[in-house]
Each structure stands twice: as C-alpha cells, then as structure tokens.
Coordinates of N, CA and C in Angstrom, one line a residue:
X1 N 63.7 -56.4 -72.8 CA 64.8 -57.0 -73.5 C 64.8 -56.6 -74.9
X2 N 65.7 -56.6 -75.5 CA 66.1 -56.3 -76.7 C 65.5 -57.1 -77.7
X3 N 65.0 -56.6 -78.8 CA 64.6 -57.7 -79.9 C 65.4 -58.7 -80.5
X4 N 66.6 -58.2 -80.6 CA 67.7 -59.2 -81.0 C 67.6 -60.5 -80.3
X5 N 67.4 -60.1 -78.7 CA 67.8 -61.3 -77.4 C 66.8 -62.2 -78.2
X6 N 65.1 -61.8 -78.5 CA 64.1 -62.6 -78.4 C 64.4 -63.3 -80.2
X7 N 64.8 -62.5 -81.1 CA 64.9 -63.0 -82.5 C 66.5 -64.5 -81.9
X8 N 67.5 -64.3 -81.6 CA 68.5 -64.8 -80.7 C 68.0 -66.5 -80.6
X9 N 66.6 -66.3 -79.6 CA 65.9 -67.4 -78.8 C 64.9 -68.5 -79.6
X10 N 64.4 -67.5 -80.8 CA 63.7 -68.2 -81.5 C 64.3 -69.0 -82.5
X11 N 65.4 -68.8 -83.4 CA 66.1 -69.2 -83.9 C 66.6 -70.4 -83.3
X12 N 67.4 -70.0 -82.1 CA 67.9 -71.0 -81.3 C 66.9 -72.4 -81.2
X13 N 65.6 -72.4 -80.9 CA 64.5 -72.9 -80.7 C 64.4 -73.6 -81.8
X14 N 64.2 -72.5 -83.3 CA 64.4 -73.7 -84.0 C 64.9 -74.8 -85.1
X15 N 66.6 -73.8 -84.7 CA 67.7 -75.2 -85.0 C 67.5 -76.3 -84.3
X16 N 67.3 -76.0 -82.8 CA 67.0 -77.2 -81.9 C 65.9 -78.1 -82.3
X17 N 64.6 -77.8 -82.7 CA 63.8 -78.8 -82.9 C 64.0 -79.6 -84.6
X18 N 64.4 -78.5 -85.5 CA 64.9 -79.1 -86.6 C 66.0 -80.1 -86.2
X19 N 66.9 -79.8 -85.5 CA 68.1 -80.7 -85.1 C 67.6 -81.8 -84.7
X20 N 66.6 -82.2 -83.4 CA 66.2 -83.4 -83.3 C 65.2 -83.9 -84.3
X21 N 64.6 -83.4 -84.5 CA 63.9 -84.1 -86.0 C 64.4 -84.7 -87.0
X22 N 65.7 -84.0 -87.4 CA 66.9 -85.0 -88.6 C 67.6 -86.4 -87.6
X23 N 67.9 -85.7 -86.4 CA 68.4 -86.8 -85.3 C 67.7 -88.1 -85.4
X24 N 66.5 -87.8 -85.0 CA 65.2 -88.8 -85.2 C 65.4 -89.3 -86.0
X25 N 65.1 -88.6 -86.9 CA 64.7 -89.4 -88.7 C 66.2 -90.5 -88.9
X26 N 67.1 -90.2 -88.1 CA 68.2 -90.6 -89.0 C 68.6 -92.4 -87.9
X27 N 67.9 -92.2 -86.7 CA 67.6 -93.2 -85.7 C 68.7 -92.8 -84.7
X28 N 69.4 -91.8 -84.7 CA 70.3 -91.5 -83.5 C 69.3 -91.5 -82.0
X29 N 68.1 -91.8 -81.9 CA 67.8 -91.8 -80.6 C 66.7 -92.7 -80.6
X30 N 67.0 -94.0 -80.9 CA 66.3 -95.1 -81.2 C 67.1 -95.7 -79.5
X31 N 67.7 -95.3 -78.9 CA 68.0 -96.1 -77.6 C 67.9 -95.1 -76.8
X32 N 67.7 -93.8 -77.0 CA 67.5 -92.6 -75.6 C 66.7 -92.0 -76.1
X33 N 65.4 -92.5 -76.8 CA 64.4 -91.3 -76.7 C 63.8 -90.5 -76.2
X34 N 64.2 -90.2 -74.4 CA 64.0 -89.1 -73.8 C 64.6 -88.4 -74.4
X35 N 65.9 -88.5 -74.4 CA 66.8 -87.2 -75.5 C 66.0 -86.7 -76.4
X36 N 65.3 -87.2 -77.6 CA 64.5 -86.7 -78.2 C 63.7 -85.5 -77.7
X37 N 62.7 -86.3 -76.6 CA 61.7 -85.3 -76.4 C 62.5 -84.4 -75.0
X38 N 63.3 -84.2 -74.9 CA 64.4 -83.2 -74.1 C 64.8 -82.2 -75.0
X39 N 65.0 -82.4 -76.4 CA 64.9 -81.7 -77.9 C 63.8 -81.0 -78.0
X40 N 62.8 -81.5 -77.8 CA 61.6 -81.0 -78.5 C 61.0 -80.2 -76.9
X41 N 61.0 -80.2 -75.9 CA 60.8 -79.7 -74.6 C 61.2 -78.2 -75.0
X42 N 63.0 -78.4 -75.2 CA 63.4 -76.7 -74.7 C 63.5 -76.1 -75.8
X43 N 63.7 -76.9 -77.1 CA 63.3 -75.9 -78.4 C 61.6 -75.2 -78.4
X44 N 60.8 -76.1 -77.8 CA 59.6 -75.4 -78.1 C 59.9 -74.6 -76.8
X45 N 60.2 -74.7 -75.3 CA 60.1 -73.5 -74.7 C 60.9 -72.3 -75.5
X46 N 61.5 -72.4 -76.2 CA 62.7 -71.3 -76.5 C 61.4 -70.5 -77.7
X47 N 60.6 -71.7 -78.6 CA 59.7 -70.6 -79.4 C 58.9 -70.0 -79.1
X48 N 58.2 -70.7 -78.0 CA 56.8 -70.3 -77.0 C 57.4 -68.8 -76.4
X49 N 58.9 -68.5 -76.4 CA 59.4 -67.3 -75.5 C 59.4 -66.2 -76.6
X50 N 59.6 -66.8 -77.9 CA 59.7 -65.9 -79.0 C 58.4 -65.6 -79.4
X51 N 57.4 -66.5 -79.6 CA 56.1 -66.2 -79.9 C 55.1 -65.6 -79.2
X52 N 55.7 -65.6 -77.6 CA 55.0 -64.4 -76.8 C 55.2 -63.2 -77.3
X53 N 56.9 -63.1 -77.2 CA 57.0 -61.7 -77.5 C 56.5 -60.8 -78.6
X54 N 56.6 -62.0 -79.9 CA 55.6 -61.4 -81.2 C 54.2 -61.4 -80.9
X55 N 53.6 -61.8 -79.8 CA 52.2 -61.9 -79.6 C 51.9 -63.1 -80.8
X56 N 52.3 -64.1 -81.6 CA 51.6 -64.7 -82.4 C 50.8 -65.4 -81.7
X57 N 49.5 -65.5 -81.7 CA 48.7 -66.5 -81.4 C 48.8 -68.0 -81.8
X58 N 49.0 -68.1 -83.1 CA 48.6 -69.7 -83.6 C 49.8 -70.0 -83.2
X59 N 51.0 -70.1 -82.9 CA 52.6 -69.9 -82.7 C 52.5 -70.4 -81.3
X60 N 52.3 -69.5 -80.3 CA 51.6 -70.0 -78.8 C 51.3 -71.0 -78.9
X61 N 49.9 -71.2 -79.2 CA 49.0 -72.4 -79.0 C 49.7 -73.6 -79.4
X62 N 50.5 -73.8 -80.6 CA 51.3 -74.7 -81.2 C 52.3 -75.2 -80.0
X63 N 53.2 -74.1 -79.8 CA 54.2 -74.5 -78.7 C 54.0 -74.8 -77.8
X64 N 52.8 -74.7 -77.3 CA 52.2 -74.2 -76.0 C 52.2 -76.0 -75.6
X65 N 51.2 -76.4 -77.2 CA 50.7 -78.0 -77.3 C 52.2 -79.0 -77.2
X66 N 52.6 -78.3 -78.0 CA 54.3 -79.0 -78.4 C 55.1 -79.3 -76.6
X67 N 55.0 -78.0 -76.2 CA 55.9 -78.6 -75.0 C 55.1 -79.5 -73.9
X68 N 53.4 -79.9 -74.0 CA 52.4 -80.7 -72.9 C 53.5 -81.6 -73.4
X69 N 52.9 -82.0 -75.0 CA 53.3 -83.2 -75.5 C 54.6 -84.0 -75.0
X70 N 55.3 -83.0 -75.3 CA 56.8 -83.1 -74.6 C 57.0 -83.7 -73.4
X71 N 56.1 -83.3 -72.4 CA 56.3 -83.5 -71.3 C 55.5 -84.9 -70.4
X72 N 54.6 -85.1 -71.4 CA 54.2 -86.2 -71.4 C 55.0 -87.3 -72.0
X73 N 55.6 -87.7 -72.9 CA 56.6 -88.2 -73.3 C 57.9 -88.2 -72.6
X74 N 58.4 -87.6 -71.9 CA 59.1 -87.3 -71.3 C 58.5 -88.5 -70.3
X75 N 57.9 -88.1 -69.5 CA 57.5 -88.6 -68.3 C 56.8 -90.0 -68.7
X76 N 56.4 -90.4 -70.1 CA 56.2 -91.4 -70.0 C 57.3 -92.7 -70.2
X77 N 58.5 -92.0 -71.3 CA 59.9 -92.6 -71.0 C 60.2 -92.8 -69.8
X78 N 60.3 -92.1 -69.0 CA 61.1 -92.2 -67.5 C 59.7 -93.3 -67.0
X79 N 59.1 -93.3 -66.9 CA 58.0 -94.9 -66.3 C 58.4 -95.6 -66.8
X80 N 58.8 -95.9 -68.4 CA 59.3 -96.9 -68.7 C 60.8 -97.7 -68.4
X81 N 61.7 -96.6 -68.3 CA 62.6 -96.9 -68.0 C 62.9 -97.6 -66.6
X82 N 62.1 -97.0 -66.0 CA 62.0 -97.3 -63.9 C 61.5 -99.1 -64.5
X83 N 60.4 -98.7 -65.0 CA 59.5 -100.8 -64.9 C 60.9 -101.3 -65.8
X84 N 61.3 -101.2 -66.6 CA 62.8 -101.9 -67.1 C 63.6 -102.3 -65.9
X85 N 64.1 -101.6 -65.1 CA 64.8 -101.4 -64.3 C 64.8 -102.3 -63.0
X86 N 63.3 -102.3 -62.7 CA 62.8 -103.1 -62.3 C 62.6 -104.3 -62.2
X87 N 62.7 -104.7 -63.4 CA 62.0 -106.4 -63.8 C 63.7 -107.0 -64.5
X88 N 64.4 -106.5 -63.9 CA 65.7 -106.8 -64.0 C 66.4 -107.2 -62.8

C-alpha cells in the first residue's frame, strides 16, 4: 500500500481518539460509555496499523496496550449493562 493510505489511517486514528477524549472530558458519554471505549478500540486499531507500518516500537506497544484496554472496558460495560437489564 501506498504511504499516503497508512499516513491517511494514522491521522484518522488520531482525530478519533482525540475526539473521544474532548467527548469525554466534556461528559457527552456519561450515559453510553461503551461509545467511549468504541472511540478508543478503532482509533487505536487505526494507530497500531500506522505504527506497524513505521515499525515504531514504543507506538505498537502503546496501542497494542490501548486497544486490550479497550476491550476490556468494552466488555466490561456490556456485563454491566446485561445485570441492569436484568434486575429490572
């Protein structure tokens, strides 16, 4: 692929996590915080795709940590949401 595609992705990557982070900060996802970490999931996959391609190591490891995180948060919203759901 072209360098532009992968400079394109990174970028993309991280308006998206900057975007949720202002989102955050500003409490727009104070009642759908999966959305949050749905923000922070595919902006870090988008850098993790850019920081392969530069080979950055500390970049990787970052994103790498950033999207577990992600996905643990993710998955731990959606438990919470089910036991809400539940006890209703």
């Amino acid at each position: 692929m072209d360098k532009t595609v992968f400079d394109i992705i990174g970028w993309v990557g991280a308006i998206g996590l900057l975007t949720g982070y202002l989102l955050f900060s500003l409490g727009k996802f104070d009642k759908m915080l999966w959305v949050y970490h749905i923000f922070n999931l595919s902006s870090s996959l988008l850098l993790l795709i850019n920081a392969i391609h530069t080979h950055s190591g500390p970049f990787i490891f970052v994103n790498t940590v950033w999207s577990i995180i992600a996905v643990i948060s993710i998955v731990k919203e959606w438990r919470k949401s089910g036991e809400q759901k539940s006890t209703t």
